[in-house]
Amino acid sequence: MNALQPALLPLLLAALCVGPGCAKKPPPAAVVPQGPAEHELFVQARKDEVVQSLAVCESGSWGPHSNRISGGRGSYHGRFQYTPRTYITLQQRRDGTVLTPREAVEAAQDYEKAAALTSWVMFEQGETWHWPLCNRKLGLAAKVQEINAL
């Protein structure tokens, strides 16, 4: 069932009303969104799917994990395989926060923090080139462009 259907019911009934008892049509019901709009939820869900698919491509899975994830002989960290220098640079660009290399490694290991930064990098900055192999494999640039056009 579509959530908008109950709001459309008075309009549909008014349109179908024929006869002497239906001379005065009721005013259309106002649709009051509760929480984020359906469109925003749809767009956010699409963004989350792309971020999750990138995490799977980079590290084999997505979401929080109990073990530290490292690749490239310890040079890359977390589900999104950030180097400390890249994480520091992107985080500073995002909100001005200056991290130490140790803090950057810890943040990269925290899925929620790293996913939020990754989403910002891809959808706000349009930078998918930080993940060259998965960018090509998943078609990230095209997906980001498509979602940003919604």
PDB file of C-alpha atoms in Angstrom:
ATOM      1  CA  MET A   1       0.000   0.000   0.000  1.00  0.00           C
ATOM      2  CA  ASN A   2       1.335   3.408  -0.868  1.00  0.00           C
ATOM      3  CA  ALA A   3       1.470   5.841   2.085  1.00  0.00           C
ATOM      4  CA  LEU A   4      -0.037   8.614  -0.043  1.00  0.00           C
ATOM      5  CA  GLN A   5      -3.198   6.667  -0.892  1.00  0.00           C
ATOM      6  CA  PRO A   6      -5.155   7.622   2.290  1.00  0.00           C
ATOM      7  CA  ALA A   7      -4.512  11.306   1.560  1.00  0.00           C
ATOM      8  CA  LEU A   8      -5.805  10.895  -1.999  1.00  0.00           C
ATOM      9  CA  LEU A   9      -8.997   9.117  -0.956  1.00  0.00           C
ATOM     10  CA  PRO A  10     -11.086  12.317  -0.370  1.00  0.00           C
ATOM     11  CA  LEU A  11     -10.032  13.636  -3.775  1.00  0.00           C
ATOM     12  CA  LEU A  12     -10.987  10.408  -5.497  1.00  0.00           C
ATOM     13  CA  LEU A  13     -14.342  10.227  -3.714  1.00  0.00           C
ATOM     14  CA  ALA A  14     -15.085  13.848  -4.599  1.00  0.00           C
ATOM     15  CA  ALA A  15     -14.290  13.163  -8.245  1.00  0.00           C
ATOM     16  CA  LEU A  16     -16.585  10.131  -8.312  1.00  0.00           C
ATOM     17  CA  CYS A  17     -19.484  11.825  -6.540  1.00  0.00           C
ATOM     18  CA  VAL A  18     -22.446  12.316  -8.900  1.00  0.00           C
ATOM     19  CA  GLY A  19     -26.015  13.383  -8.078  1.00  0.00           C
ATOM     20  CA  PRO A  20     -27.904  15.911  -5.963  1.00  0.00           C
ATOM     21  CA  GLY A  21     -26.123  15.059  -2.698  1.00  0.00           C
ATOM     22  CA  CYS A  22     -22.767  15.805  -4.261  1.00  0.00           C
ATOM     23  CA  ALA A  23     -23.350  19.369  -5.414  1.00  0.00           C
ATOM     24  CA  LYS A  24     -20.721  20.755  -3.061  1.00  0.00           C
ATOM     25  CA  LYS A  25     -17.377  19.039  -3.282  1.00  0.00           C
ATOM     26  CA  PRO A  26     -15.240  18.938  -0.159  1.00  0.00           C
ATOM     27  CA  PRO A  27     -11.948  20.819  -0.288  1.00  0.00           C
ATOM     28  CA  PRO A  28      -8.945  18.669  -1.132  1.00  0.00           C
ATOM     29  CA  ALA A  29      -7.181  17.279   1.906  1.00  0.00           C
ATOM     30  CA  ALA A  30      -3.778  18.727   2.640  1.00  0.00           C
ATOM     31  CA  VAL A  31      -0.951  16.219   2.610  1.00  0.00           C
ATOM     32  CA  VAL A  32       1.193  16.875   5.658  1.00  0.00           C
ATOM     33  CA  PRO A  33       4.497  15.029   5.446  1.00  0.00           C
ATOM     34  CA  GLN A  34       5.486  13.352   8.671  1.00  0.00           C
ATOM     35  CA  GLY A  35       9.258  13.100   8.973  1.00  0.00           C
ATOM     36  CA  PRO A  36      11.442  13.147   5.873  1.00  0.00           C
ATOM     37  CA  ALA A  37       9.621  13.156   2.560  1.00  0.00           C
ATOM     38  CA  GLU A  38       9.290   9.873   0.682  1.00  0.00           C
ATOM     39  CA  HIS A  39      11.542  11.219  -2.044  1.00  0.00           C
ATOM     40  CA  GLU A  40      14.290  12.029   0.453  1.00  0.00           C
ATOM     41  CA  LEU A  41      13.990   8.552   1.949  1.00  0.00           C
ATOM     42  CA  PHE A  42      14.224   7.000  -1.510  1.00  0.00           C
ATOM     43  CA  VAL A  43      17.317   9.049  -2.407  1.00  0.00           C
ATOM     44  CA  GLN A  44      18.984   8.275   0.934  1.00  0.00           C
ATOM     45  CA  ALA A  45      18.274   4.558   0.488  1.00  0.00           C
ATOM     46  CA  ARG A  46      19.883   4.654  -2.961  1.00  0.00           C
ATOM     47  CA  LYS A  47      22.942   6.439  -1.514  1.00  0.00           C
ATOM     48  CA  ASP A  48      23.202   3.862   1.271  1.00  0.00           C
ATOM     49  CA  GLU A  49      23.061   1.029  -1.286  1.00  0.00           C
ATOM     50  CA  VAL A  50      25.951   2.539  -3.255  1.00  0.00           C
ATOM     51  CA  VAL A  51      28.030   3.095  -0.102  1.00  0.00           C
ATOM     52  CA  GLN A  52      27.358  -0.486   1.018  1.00  0.00           C
ATOM     53  CA  SER A  53      28.278  -1.898  -2.387  1.00  0.00           C
ATOM     54  CA  LEU A  54      31.545   0.049  -2.266  1.00  0.00           C
ATOM     55  CA  ALA A  55      32.326  -1.364   1.191  1.00  0.00           C
ATOM     56  CA  VAL A  56      31.661  -4.898  -0.080  1.00  0.00           C
ATOM     57  CA  CYS A  57      33.855  -4.309  -3.121  1.00  0.00           C
ATOM     58  CA  GLU A  58      36.708  -2.836  -1.076  1.00  0.00           C
ATOM     59  CA  SER A  59      36.678  -5.157   1.940  1.00  0.00           C
ATOM     60  CA  GLY A  60      34.307  -8.048   1.307  1.00  0.00           C
ATOM     61  CA  SER A  61      31.443  -6.878   3.520  1.00  0.00           C
ATOM     62  CA  TRP A  62      29.718  -3.807   4.944  1.00  0.00           C
ATOM     63  CA  GLY A  63      28.605  -2.660   8.369  1.00  0.00           C
ATOM     64  CA  PRO A  64      30.304  -2.662  11.759  1.00  0.00           C
ATOM     65  CA  HIS A  65      32.897  -5.327  12.448  1.00  0.00           C
ATOM     66  CA  SER A  66      34.671  -6.588  15.548  1.00  0.00           C
ATOM     67  CA  ASN A  67      38.027  -7.214  13.876  1.00  0.00           C
ATOM     68  CA  ARG A  68      40.264  -4.543  12.449  1.00  0.00           C
ATOM     69  CA  ILE A  69      40.265  -4.492   8.664  1.00  0.00           C
ATOM     70  CA  SER A  70      43.522  -3.670   6.936  1.00  0.00           C
ATOM     71  CA  GLY A  71      44.745  -4.121   3.403  1.00  0.00           C
ATOM     72  CA  GLY A  72      47.821  -3.319   1.366  1.00  0.00           C
ATOM     73  CA  ARG A  73      50.198  -4.607   4.039  1.00  0.00           C
ATOM     74  CA  GLY A  74      48.557  -2.412   6.659  1.00  0.00           C
ATOM     75  CA  SER A  75      48.440   0.765   4.576  1.00  0.00           C
ATOM     76  CA  TYR A  76      44.646   0.766   4.080  1.00  0.00           C
ATOM     77  CA  HIS A  77      42.082   0.665   6.877  1.00  0.00           C
ATOM     78  CA  GLY A  78      38.418  -0.128   7.418  1.00  0.00           C
ATOM     79  CA  ARG A  79      35.645  -1.171   5.080  1.00  0.00           C
ATOM     80  CA  PHE A  80      36.496   1.622   2.632  1.00  0.00           C
ATOM     81  CA  GLN A  81      40.271   1.028   2.722  1.00  0.00           C
ATOM     82  CA  TYR A  82      41.367   4.569   3.591  1.00  0.00           C
ATOM     83  CA  THR A  83      44.984   5.516   4.148  1.00  0.00           C
ATOM     84  CA  PRO A  84      45.420   7.674   7.259  1.00  0.00           C
ATOM     85  CA  ARG A  85      46.569  10.608   5.126  1.00  0.00           C
ATOM     86  CA  THR A  86      43.514  10.400   2.844  1.00  0.00           C
ATOM     87  CA  TYR A  87      41.108  10.132   5.784  1.00  0.00           C
ATOM     88  CA  ILE A  88      42.762  13.112   7.517  1.00  0.00           C
ATOM     89  CA  THR A  89      42.575  15.233   4.363  1.00  0.00           C
ATOM     90  CA  LEU A  90      38.970  14.380   3.560  1.00  0.00           C
ATOM     91  CA  GLN A  91      37.773  14.870   7.140  1.00  0.00           C
ATOM     92  CA  GLN A  92      39.467  18.266   7.324  1.00  0.00           C
ATOM     93  CA  ARG A  93      37.864  19.290   4.011  1.00  0.00           C
ATOM     94  CA  ARG A  94      34.477  18.086   5.215  1.00  0.00           C
ATOM     95  CA  ASP A  95      34.206  19.910   8.535  1.00  0.00           C
ATOM     96  CA  GLY A  96      37.594  21.318   9.518  1.00  0.00           C
ATOM     97  CA  THR A  97      38.389  18.547  12.005  1.00  0.00           C
ATOM     98  CA  VAL A  98      42.123  17.865  12.218  1.00  0.00           C
ATOM     99  CA  LEU A  99      42.900  14.254  13.100  1.00  0.00           C
ATOM    100  CA  THR A 100      46.143  12.561  14.044  1.00  0.00           C
ATOM    101  CA  PRO A 101      47.138   9.511  11.991  1.00  0.00           C
ATOM    102  CA  ARG A 102      46.073   7.249  14.879  1.00  0.00           C
ATOM    103  CA  GLU A 103      42.671   8.979  15.096  1.00  0.00           C
ATOM    104  CA  ALA A 104      42.272   8.624  11.329  1.00  0.00           C
ATOM    105  CA  VAL A 105      42.935   4.870  11.513  1.00  0.00           C
ATOM    106  CA  GLU A 106      40.394   4.516  14.337  1.00  0.00           C
ATOM    107  CA  ALA A 107      37.799   6.567  12.436  1.00  0.00           C
ATOM    108  CA  ALA A 108      38.375   4.521   9.266  1.00  0.00           C
ATOM    109  CA  GLN A 109      37.699   1.356  11.296  1.00  0.00           C
ATOM    110  CA  ASP A 110      34.381   2.812  12.571  1.00  0.00           C
ATOM    111  CA  TYR A 111      31.882   1.877   9.850  1.00  0.00           C
ATOM    112  CA  GLU A 112      29.353   4.620  10.613  1.00  0.00           C
ATOM    113  CA  LYS A 113      31.977   7.389  10.594  1.00  0.00           C
ATOM    114  CA  ALA A 114      33.726   6.062   7.507  1.00  0.00           C
ATOM    115  CA  ALA A 115      30.434   5.503   5.656  1.00  0.00           C
ATOM    116  CA  ALA A 116      29.306   9.069   6.428  1.00  0.00           C
ATOM    117  CA  LEU A 117      32.612  10.451   5.137  1.00  0.00           C
ATOM    118  CA  THR A 118      32.457   8.206   2.066  1.00  0.00           C
ATOM    119  CA  SER A 119      28.913   9.310   1.294  1.00  0.00           C
ATOM    120  CA  TRP A 120      29.974  12.964   1.573  1.00  0.00           C
ATOM    121  CA  VAL A 121      32.991  12.384  -0.677  1.00  0.00           C
ATOM    122  CA  MET A 122      30.945  10.656  -3.366  1.00  0.00           C
ATOM    123  CA  PHE A 123      27.628  12.510  -3.305  1.00  0.00           C
ATOM    124  CA  GLU A 124      28.593  16.003  -2.147  1.00  0.00           C
ATOM    125  CA  GLN A 125      32.024  16.250  -3.752  1.00  0.00           C
ATOM    126  CA  GLY A 126      31.439  13.934  -6.714  1.00  0.00           C
ATOM    127  CA  GLU A 127      34.754  12.180  -6.091  1.00  0.00           C
ATOM    128  CA  THR A 128      34.604   8.478  -6.829  1.00  0.00           C
ATOM    129  CA  TRP A 129      38.191   8.241  -8.032  1.00  0.00           C
ATOM    130  CA  HIS A 130      39.474   7.527  -4.499  1.00  0.00           C
ATOM    131  CA  TRP A 131      38.477   3.899  -5.151  1.00  0.00           C
ATOM    132  CA  PRO A 132      39.778   3.322  -8.707  1.00  0.00           C
ATOM    133  CA  LEU A 133      39.132  -0.414  -9.098  1.00  0.00           C
ATOM    134  CA  CYS A 134      35.714  -0.468  -7.443  1.00  0.00           C
ATOM    135  CA  ASN A 135      34.791   2.772  -9.206  1.00  0.00           C
ATOM    136  CA  ARG A 136      35.194   1.003 -12.547  1.00  0.00           C
ATOM    137  CA  LYS A 137      33.816  -2.341 -11.387  1.00  0.00           C
ATOM    138  CA  LEU A 138      30.649  -0.851  -9.840  1.00  0.00           C
ATOM    139  CA  GLY A 139      30.213   2.121 -12.162  1.00  0.00           C
ATOM    140  CA  LEU A 140      30.259   4.476  -9.174  1.00  0.00           C
ATOM    141  CA  ALA A 141      30.579   7.707 -11.140  1.00  0.00           C
ATOM    142  CA  ALA A 142      27.449   6.958 -13.188  1.00  0.00           C
ATOM    143  CA  LYS A 143      25.488   5.838 -10.114  1.00  0.00           C
ATOM    144  CA  VAL A 144      26.448   8.965  -8.177  1.00  0.00           C
ATOM    145  CA  GLN A 145      25.487  11.171 -11.104  1.00  0.00           C
ATOM    146  CA  GLU A 146      22.146   9.360 -11.469  1.00  0.00           C
ATOM    147  CA  ILE A 147      21.309   9.628  -7.764  1.00  0.00           C
ATOM    148  CA  ASN A 148      22.358  13.273  -7.537  1.00  0.00           C
ATOM    149  CA  ALA A 149      19.990  14.023 -10.437  1.00  0.00           C
ATOM    150  CA  LEU A 150      16.993  12.638  -8.501  1.00  0.00           C
TER     151      LEU A 150
END
